[in-house]
Short mmCIF file of C-alpha atoms in Angstrom, two decimals:
data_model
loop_
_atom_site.label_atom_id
_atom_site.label_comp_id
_atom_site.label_asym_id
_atom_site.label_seq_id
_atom_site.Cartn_x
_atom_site.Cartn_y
_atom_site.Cartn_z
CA UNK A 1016 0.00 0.00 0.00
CA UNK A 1017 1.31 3.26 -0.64
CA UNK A 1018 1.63 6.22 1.64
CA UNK A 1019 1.29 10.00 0.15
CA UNK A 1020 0.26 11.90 3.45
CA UNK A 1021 4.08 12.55 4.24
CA UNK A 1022 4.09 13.96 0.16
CA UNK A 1023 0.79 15.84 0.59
CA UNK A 1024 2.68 19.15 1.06
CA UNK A 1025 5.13 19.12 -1.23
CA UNK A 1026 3.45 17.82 -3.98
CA UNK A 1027 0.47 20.53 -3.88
CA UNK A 1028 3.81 23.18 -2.94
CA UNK A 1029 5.18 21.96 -5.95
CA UNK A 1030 1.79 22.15 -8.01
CA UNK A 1031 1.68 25.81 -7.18
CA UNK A 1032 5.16 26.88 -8.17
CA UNK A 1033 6.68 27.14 -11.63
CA UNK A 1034 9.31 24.50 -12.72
CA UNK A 1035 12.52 25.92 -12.80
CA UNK A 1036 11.47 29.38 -10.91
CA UNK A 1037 10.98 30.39 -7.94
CA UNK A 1038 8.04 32.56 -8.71
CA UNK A 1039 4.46 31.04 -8.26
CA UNK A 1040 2.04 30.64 -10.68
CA UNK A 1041 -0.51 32.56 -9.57
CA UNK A 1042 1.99 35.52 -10.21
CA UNK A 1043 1.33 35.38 -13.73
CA UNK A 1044 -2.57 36.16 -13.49
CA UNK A 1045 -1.01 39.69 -11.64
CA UNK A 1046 1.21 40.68 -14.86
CA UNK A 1047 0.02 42.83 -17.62
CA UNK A 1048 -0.29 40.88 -20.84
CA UNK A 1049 -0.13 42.85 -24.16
CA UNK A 1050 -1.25 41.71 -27.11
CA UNK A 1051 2.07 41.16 -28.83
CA UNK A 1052 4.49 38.59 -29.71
CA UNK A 1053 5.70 39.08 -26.08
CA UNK A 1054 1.87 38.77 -24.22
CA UNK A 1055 1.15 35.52 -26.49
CA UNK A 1056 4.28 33.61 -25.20
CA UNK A 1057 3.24 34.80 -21.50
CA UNK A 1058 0.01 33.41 -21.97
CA UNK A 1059 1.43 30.20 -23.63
CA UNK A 1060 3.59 29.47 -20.64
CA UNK A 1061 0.72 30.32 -18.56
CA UNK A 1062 -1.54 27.95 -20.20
CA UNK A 1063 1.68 25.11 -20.00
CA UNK A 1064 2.06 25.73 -16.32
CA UNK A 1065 -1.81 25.67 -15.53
CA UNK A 1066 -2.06 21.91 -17.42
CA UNK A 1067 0.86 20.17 -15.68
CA UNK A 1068 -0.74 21.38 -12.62
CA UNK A 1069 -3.99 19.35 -13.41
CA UNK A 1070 -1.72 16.51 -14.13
CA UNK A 1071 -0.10 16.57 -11.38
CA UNK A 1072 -2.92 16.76 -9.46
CA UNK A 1073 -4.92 14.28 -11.43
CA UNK A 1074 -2.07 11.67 -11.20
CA UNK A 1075 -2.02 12.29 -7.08
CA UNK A 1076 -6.16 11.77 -6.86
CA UNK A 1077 -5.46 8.26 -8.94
CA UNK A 1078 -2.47 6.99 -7.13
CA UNK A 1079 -4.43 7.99 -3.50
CA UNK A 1080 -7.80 6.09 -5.02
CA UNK A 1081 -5.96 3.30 -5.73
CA UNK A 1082 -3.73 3.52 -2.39
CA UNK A 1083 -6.94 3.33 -0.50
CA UNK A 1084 -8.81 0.37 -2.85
CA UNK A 1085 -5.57 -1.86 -2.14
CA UNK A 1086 -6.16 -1.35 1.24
CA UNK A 1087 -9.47 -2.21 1.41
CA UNK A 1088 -8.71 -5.02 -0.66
CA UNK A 1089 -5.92 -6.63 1.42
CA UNK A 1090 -8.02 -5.79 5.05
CA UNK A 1091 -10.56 -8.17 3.22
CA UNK A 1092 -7.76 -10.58 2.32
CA UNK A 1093 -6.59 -10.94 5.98
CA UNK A 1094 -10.56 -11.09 7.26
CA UNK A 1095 -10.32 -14.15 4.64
CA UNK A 1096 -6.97 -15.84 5.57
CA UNK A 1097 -7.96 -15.35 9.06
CA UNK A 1098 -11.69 -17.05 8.61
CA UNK A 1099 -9.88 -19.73 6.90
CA UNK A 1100 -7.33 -20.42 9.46
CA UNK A 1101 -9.73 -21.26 11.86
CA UNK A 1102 -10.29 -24.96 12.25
CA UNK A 1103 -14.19 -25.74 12.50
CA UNK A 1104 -13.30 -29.58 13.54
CA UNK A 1105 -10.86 -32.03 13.51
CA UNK A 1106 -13.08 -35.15 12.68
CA UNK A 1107 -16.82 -35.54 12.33
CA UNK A 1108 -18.93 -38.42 11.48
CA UNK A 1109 -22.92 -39.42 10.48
CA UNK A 1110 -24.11 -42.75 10.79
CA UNK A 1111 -27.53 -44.40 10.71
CA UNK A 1112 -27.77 -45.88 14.46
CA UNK A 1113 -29.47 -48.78 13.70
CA UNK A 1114 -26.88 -50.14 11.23
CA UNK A 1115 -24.06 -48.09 11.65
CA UNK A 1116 -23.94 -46.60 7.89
CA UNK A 1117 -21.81 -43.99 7.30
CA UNK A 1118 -23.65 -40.92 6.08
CA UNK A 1119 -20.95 -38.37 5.87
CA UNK A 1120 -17.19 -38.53 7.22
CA UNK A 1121 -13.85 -36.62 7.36
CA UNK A 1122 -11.00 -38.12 8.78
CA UNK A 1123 -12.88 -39.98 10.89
CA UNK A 1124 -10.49 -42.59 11.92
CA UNK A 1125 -8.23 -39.88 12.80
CA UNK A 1126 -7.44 -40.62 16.46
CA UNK A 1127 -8.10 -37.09 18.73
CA UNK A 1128 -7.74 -36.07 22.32
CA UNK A 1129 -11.50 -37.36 23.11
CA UNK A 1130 -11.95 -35.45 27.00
CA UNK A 1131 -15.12 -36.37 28.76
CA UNK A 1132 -16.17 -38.28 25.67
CA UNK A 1133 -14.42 -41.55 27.47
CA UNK A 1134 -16.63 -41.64 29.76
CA UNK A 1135 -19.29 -43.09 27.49
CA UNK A 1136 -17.09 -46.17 27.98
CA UNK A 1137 -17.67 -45.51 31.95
CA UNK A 1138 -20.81 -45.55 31.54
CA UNK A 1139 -20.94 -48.34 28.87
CA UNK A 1140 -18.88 -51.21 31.41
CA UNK A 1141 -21.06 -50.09 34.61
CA UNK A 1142 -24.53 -50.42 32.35
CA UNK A 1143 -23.32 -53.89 30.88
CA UNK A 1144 -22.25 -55.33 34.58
CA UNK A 1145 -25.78 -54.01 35.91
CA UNK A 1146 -27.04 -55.94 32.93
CA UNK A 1147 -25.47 -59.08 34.52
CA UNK A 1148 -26.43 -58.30 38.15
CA UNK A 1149 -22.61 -57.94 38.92
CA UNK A 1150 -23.56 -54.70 40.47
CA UNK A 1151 -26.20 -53.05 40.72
CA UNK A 1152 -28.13 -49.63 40.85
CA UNK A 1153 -28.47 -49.30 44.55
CA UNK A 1154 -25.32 -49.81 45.78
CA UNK A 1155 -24.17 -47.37 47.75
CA UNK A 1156 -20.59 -45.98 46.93
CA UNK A 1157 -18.52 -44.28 49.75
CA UNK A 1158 -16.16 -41.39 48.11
CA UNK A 1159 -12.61 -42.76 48.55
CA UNK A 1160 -10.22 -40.25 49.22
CA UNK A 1161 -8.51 -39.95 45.39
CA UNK A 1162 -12.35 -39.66 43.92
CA UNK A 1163 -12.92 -36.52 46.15
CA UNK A 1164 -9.37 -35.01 44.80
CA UNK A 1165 -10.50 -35.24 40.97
CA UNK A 1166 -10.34 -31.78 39.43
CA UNK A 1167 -12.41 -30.49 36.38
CA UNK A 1168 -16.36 -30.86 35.91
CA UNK A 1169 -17.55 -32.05 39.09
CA UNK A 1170 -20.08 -32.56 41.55
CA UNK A 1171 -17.53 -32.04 44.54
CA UNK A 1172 -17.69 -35.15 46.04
CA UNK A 1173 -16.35 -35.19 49.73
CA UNK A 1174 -14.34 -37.95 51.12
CA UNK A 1175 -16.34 -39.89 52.94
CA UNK A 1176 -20.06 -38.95 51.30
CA UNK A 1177 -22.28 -41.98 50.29
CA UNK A 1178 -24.03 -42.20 46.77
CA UNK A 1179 -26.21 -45.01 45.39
CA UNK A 1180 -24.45 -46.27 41.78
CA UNK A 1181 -28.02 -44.73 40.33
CA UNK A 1182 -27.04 -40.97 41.68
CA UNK A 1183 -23.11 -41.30 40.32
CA UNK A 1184 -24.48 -42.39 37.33
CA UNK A 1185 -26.47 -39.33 36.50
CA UNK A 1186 -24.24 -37.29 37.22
CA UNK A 1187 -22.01 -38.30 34.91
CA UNK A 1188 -24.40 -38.74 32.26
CA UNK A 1189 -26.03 -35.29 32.63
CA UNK A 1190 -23.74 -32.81 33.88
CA UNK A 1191 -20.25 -34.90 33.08
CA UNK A 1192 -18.88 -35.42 36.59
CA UNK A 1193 -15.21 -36.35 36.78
CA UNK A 1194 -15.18 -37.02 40.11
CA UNK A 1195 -18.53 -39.18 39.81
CA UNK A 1196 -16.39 -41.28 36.73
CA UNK A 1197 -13.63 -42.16 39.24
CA UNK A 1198 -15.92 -43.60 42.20
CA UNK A 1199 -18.03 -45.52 40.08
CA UNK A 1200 -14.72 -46.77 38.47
CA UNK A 1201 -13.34 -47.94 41.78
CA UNK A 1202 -16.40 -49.51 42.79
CA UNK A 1203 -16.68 -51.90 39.96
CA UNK A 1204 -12.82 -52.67 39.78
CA UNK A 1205 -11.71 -51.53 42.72
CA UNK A 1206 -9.39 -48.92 41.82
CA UNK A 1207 -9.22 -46.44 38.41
CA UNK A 1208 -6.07 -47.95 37.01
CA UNK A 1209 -7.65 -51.62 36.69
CA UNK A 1210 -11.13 -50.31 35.24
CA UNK A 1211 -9.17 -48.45 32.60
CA UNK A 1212 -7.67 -51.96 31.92
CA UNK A 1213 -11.12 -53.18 31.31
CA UNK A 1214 -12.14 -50.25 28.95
CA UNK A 1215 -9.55 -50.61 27.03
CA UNK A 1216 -10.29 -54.51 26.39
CA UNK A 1217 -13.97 -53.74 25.69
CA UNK A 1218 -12.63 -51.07 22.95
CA UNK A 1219 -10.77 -54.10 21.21
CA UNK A 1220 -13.98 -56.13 21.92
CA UNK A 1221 -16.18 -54.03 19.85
CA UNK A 1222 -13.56 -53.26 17.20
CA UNK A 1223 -12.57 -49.35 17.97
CA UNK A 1224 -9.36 -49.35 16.12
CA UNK A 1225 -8.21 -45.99 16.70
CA UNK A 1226 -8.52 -46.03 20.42
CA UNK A 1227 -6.56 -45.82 23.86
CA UNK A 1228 -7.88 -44.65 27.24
CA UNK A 1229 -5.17 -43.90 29.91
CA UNK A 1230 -7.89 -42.73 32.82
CA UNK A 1231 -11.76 -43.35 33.49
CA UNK A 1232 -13.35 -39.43 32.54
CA UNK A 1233 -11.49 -37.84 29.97
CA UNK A 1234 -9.33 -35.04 31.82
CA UNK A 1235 -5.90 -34.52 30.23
CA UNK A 1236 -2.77 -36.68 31.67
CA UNK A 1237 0.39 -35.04 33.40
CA UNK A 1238 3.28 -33.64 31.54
CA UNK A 1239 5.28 -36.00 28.97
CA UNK A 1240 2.16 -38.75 30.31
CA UNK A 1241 0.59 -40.69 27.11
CA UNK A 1242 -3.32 -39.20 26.40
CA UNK A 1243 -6.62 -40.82 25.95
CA UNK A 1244 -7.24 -41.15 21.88
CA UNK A 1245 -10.12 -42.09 19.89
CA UNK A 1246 -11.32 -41.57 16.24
CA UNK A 1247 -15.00 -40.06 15.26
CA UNK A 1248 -15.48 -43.92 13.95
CA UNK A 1249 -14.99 -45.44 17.16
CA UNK A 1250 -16.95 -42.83 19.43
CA UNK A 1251 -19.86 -43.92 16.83
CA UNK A 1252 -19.25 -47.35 17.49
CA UNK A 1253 -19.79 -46.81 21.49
CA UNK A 1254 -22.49 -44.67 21.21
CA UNK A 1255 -24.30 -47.16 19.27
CA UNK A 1256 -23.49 -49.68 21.78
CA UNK A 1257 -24.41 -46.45 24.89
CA UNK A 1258 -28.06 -46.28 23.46
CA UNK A 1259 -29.43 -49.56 23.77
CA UNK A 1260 -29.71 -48.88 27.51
CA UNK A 1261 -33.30 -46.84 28.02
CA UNK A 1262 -32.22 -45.60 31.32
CA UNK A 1263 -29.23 -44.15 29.37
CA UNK A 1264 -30.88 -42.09 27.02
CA UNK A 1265 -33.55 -41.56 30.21
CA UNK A 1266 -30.68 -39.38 31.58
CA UNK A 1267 -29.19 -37.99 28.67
CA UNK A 1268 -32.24 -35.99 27.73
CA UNK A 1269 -32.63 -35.00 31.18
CA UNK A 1270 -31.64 -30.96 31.31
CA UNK A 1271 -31.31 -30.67 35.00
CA UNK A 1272 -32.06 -32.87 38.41
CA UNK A 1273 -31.02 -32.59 41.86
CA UNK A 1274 -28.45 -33.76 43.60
CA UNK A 1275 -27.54 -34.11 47.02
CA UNK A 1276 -30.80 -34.13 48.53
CA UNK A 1277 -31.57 -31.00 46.02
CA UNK A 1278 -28.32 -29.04 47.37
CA UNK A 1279 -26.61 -28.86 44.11
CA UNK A 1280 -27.76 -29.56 40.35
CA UNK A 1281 -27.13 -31.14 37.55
CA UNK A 1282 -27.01 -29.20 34.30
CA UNK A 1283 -26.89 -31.23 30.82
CA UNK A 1284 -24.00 -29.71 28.84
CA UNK A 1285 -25.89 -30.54 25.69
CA UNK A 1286 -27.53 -27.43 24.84
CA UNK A 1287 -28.81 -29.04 21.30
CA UNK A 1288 -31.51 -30.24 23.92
CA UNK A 1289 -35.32 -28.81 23.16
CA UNK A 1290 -33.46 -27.10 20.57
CA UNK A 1291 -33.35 -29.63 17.77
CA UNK A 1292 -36.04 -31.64 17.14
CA UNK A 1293 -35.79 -35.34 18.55
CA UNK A 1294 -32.43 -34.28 20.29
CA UNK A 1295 -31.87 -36.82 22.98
CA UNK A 1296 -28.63 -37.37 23.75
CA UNK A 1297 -25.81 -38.01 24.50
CA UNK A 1298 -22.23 -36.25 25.19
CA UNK A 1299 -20.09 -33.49 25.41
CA UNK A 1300 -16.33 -33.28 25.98
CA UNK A 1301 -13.84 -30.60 26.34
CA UNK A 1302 -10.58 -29.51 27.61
CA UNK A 1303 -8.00 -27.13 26.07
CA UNK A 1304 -5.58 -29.44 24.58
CA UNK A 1305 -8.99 -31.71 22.89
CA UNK A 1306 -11.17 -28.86 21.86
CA UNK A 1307 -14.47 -29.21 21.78
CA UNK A 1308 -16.31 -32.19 20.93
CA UNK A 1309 -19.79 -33.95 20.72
CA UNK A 1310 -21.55 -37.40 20.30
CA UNK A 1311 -25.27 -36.46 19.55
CA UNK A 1312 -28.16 -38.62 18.73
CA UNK A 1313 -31.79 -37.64 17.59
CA UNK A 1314 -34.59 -39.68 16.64
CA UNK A 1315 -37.61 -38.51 14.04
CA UNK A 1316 -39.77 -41.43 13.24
CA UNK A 1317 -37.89 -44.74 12.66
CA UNK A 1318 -34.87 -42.66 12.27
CA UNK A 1319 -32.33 -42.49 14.72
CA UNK A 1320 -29.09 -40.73 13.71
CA UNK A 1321 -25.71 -40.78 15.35
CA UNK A 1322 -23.20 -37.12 14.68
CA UNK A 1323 -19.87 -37.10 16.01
CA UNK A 1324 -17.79 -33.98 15.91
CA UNK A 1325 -14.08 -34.07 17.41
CA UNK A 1326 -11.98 -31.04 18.35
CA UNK A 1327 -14.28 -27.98 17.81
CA UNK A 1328 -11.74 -24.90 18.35
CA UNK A 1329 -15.09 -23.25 19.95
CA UNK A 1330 -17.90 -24.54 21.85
CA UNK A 1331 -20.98 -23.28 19.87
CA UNK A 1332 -19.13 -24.70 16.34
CA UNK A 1333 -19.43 -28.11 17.91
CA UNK A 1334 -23.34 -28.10 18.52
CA UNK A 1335 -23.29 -25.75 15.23
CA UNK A 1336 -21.93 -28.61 13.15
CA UNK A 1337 -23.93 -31.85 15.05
CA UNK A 1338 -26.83 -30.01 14.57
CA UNK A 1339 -25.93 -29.32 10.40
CA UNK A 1340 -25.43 -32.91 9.82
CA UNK A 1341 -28.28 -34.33 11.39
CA UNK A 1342 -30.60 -31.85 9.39
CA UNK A 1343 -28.77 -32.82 6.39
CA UNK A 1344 -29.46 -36.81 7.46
CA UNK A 1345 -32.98 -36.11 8.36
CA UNK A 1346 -33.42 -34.29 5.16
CA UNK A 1347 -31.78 -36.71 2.75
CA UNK A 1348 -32.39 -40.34 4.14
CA UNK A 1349 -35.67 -42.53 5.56
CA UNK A 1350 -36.36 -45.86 6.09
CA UNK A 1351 -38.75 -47.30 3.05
CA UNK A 1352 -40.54 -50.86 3.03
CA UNK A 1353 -39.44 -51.87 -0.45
CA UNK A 1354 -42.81 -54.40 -0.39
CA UNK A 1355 -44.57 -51.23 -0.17
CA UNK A 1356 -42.43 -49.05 -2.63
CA UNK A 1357 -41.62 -52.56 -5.04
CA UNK A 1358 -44.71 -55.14 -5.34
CA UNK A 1359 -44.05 -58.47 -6.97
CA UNK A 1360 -45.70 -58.50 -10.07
CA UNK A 1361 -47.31 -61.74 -9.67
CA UNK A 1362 -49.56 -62.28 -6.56
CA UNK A 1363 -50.52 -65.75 -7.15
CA UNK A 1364 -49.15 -69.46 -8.01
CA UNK A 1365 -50.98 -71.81 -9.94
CA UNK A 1366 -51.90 -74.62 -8.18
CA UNK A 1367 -52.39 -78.55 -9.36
CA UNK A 1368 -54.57 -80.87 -7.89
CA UNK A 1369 -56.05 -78.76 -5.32
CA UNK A 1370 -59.43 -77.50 -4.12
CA UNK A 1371 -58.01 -73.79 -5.47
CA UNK A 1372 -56.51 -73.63 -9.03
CA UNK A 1373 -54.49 -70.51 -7.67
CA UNK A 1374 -52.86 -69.66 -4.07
CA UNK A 1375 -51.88 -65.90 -2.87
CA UNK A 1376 -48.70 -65.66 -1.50
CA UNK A 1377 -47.18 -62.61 0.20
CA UNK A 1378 -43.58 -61.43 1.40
CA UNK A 1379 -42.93 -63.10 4.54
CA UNK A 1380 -41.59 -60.48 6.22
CA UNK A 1381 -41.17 -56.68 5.74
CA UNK A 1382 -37.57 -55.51 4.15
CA UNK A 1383 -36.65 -52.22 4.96
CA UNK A 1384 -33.47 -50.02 3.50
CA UNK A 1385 -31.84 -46.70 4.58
CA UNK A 1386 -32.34 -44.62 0.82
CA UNK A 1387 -31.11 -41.32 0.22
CA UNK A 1388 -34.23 -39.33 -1.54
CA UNK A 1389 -34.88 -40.48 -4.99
CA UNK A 1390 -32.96 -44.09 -4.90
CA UNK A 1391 -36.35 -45.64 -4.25
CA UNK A 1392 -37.06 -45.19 -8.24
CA UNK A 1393 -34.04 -46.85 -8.63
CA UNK A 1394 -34.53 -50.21 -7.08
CA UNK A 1395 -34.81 -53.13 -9.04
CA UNK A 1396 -36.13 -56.38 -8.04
CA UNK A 1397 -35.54 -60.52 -8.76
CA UNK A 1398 -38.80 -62.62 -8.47
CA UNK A 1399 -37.70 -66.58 -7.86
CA UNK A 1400 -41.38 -67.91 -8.00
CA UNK A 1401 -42.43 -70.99 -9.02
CA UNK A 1402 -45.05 -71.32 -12.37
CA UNK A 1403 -47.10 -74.03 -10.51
CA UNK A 1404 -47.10 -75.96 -7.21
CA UNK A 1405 -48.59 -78.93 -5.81
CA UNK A 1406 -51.52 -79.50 -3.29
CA UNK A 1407 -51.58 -79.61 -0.47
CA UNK A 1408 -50.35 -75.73 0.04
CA UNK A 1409 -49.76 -75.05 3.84
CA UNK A 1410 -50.20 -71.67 4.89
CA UNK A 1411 -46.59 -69.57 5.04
CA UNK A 1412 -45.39 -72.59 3.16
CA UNK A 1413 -41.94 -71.17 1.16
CA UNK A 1414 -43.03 -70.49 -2.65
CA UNK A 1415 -40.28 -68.34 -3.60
CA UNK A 1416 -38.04 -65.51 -2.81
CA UNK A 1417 -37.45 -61.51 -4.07
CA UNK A 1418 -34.30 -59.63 -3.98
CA UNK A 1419 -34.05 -56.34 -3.88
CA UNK A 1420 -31.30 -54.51 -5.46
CA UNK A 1421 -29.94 -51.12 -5.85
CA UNK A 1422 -27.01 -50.27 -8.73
CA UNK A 1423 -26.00 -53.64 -7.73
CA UNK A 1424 -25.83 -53.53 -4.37
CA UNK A 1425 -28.33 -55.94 -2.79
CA UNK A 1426 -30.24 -53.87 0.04
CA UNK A 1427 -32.19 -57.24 0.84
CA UNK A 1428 -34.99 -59.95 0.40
CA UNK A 1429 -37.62 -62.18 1.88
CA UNK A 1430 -39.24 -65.43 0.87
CA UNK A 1431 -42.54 -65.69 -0.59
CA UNK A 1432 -45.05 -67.78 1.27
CA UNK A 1433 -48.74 -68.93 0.58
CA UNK A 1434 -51.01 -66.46 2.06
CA UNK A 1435 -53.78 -69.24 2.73
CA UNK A 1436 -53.57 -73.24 2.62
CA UNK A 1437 -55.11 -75.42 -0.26
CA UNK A 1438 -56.10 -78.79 0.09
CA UNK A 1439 -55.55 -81.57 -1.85
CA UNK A 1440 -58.52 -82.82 -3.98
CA UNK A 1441 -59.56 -86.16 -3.50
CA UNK A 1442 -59.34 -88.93 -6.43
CA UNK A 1443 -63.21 -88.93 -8.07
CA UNK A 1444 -62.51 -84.89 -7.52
CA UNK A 1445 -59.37 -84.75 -9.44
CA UNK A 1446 -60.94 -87.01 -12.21
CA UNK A 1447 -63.65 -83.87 -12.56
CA UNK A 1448 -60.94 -81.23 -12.60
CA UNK A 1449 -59.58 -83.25 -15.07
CA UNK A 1450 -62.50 -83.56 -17.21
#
């Protein structure tokens, strides 16, 4: 960018003075002109002196403009470079919940600092060994000394303070209590470092690749200490294991509750809740080193979607982006009966030597797919039915079988069975048909 203010002076000084003299210019409007040889060169040199003023002048107006666009133009650069320096996420991830499907990725097996996202695994372990009656939701857990010294988001548990299993547990579903994570940790394994052992073996269990714990709820490890990791792909993978339990997502779209006999309470830290429609669940994580990051789960109709977002640089990005991608899922995908969508063409078998010349059959069960809007008018179906069958015909009795396919890819099928039974004509009867 250039600079003319420290010029300003000068120049217009300069403007106003005649080149080579030290008189001005306006001196020459003073002086008598004749109308001689003499008076026509004095006006000349007036005229002369008058146009490479305007010049001048023109030329500064033009190089000031221009000064002044280039600035504008690189302030809008930087407001650019800086916009695009800023890192949205680090990983995110849509799947279907029911099958796991990947909607939409980005370096989702990209292993992140996860934060208070491990303790979906806390949760997980405790929910599975209630499951099994190996502990159980009364229990009543006395604060060991270490769980009252945990640091972070907390419920300030005191040394000595008794919880039932069902109390800790909310609290670290709803408001993400660290201190909450660790007792309930040393009550099923008896201390932290042996329950982390078991996390880490139900990770490998369930096939989460990309993923290491190193302490039960998330908070960031000493200096030069090795860090929880996980990818987007295997928080997915827990969640969808996290939401089977009712009681679960009972808590997780719980906003508030008391606590301590109503002395303190629990705030969710999902704020997507009542916000976004069917928003029920199910985690938030932070600290400074992981960023800010979300599992979130909504349900609309038969449609349960899973968004993962992983190191957010801010916290409103986070629930900005889970909340784009599951209105982009919601928008583009549904679950269609392709017996509704895709009828068999024939409805009915021929039938020999039976009280009915013809049987109805139907689709023994329903098939369902996940389509993305408009792939239903591409499905394509293979009929395996029979021309004729033999009497007797039970009812549900196998006929045949449909396929359904889409650019290939089968998306499912289900046999054909007789809708109704058909007896078997006797002899003299058969000798009628016959006839």
């Amino acid at each position: 960018m250039f600079h003319f203010d420290k010029y300003k002076e000068k120049v217009f000084n300069w403007c106003s003075s005649s080149k080579g003299s030290s008189a001005p210019l306006g001196s020459f409007t003073n002086l008598p002109i004749s109308t001689g040889i003499q008076g026509k060169r004095m006006l000349s040199a007036l005229g002369h002196h008058r146009r490479s003023r305007l010049t001048i002048i023109t030329t500064f107006v033009f190089l000031f403009t221009f000064s002044l666009m280039l600035g504008v133009d690189s302030a809008s650069a930087r407001r650019k470079r800086s916009r695009k320096a800023v890192i949205p996420y680090r990983s995110i991830l849509l799947i279907e919940a029911n099958t796991g499907r990947v909607l939409k990725a980005k370096n989702e097996r990209l292993g992140t600092k996860p934060a208070s996202i491990v303790k979906m695994m806390t949760a997980l372990i405790a929910m599975e060994q209630i499951n099994r009656n190996i502990i159980h939701l009364d229990d009543i857990i006395t604060t060991s000394r270490r769980a009252s010294r945990i640091g972070g988001q907390q419920v300030y548990l005191k040394q000595g303070e008794k919880f039932s299993l069902r109390d800790l547990m909310k609290s670290i579903i709803i408001s993400s209590a660290n201190d909450s994570s660790y007792a309930v940790a040393e009550h099923i394994a008896g201390d932290a470092e042996a329950f982390v052992e078991l996390m880490n073996q139900r990770a490998e269990e369930l096939g989460m690749t990309n993923t290491r714990f190193v302490n039960v709820n998330g908070l960031p490890p000493g200096r030069n200490k090795p860090t929880n990791r996980m990818s987007a792909r295997d928080a997915g993978i827990l969640a969808r294991e996290l939401i089977k339990y009712p009681l679960i997502m009972k808590w997780s779209i719980t906003k508030s509750a008391p606590f301590r006999n109503g002395s303190f309470i629990l705030t969710n830290t999902n704020t997507l809740l009542g916000r976004f429609r069917g928003m029920d669940g199910l985690k938030t994580g932070y600290h400074r080193k992981a960023g800010f990051s979300i599992v979130a789960t909504a349900k609309r109709k038969n449609l349960r979607l899973i968004a993962v977002v992983m190191g957010s640089s801010h916290s409103r990005r986070r629930f900005k982006e889970a909340k784009r991608l599951l209105a982009w899922g919601f928008t583009q995908y549904r679950w269609v009966d392709l017996g509704k969508t895709k009828k068999p063409k024939r409805n009915q078998v021929k039938v020999l030597s039976g009280k009915k010349r013809m049987v109805r059959i139907r689709l023994k069960e329903s098939v369902a797919a996940l389509l993305r809007r408009g792939e239903e008018k591409r499905i394509s179906m293979k009929l395996e039915l029979p021309e004729e069958i033999t009497a007797p015909v039970r009812a549900g009795q196998k006929v045949g079988r449909v396929t359904y396919e889409l650019g290939g890819n089968k998306l499912g099928g289900t046999d054909l069975v007789a809708a109704e039974p058909v007896e078997k004509l006797g002899f003299f009867q058969s000798l009628i048909q016959f006839w």
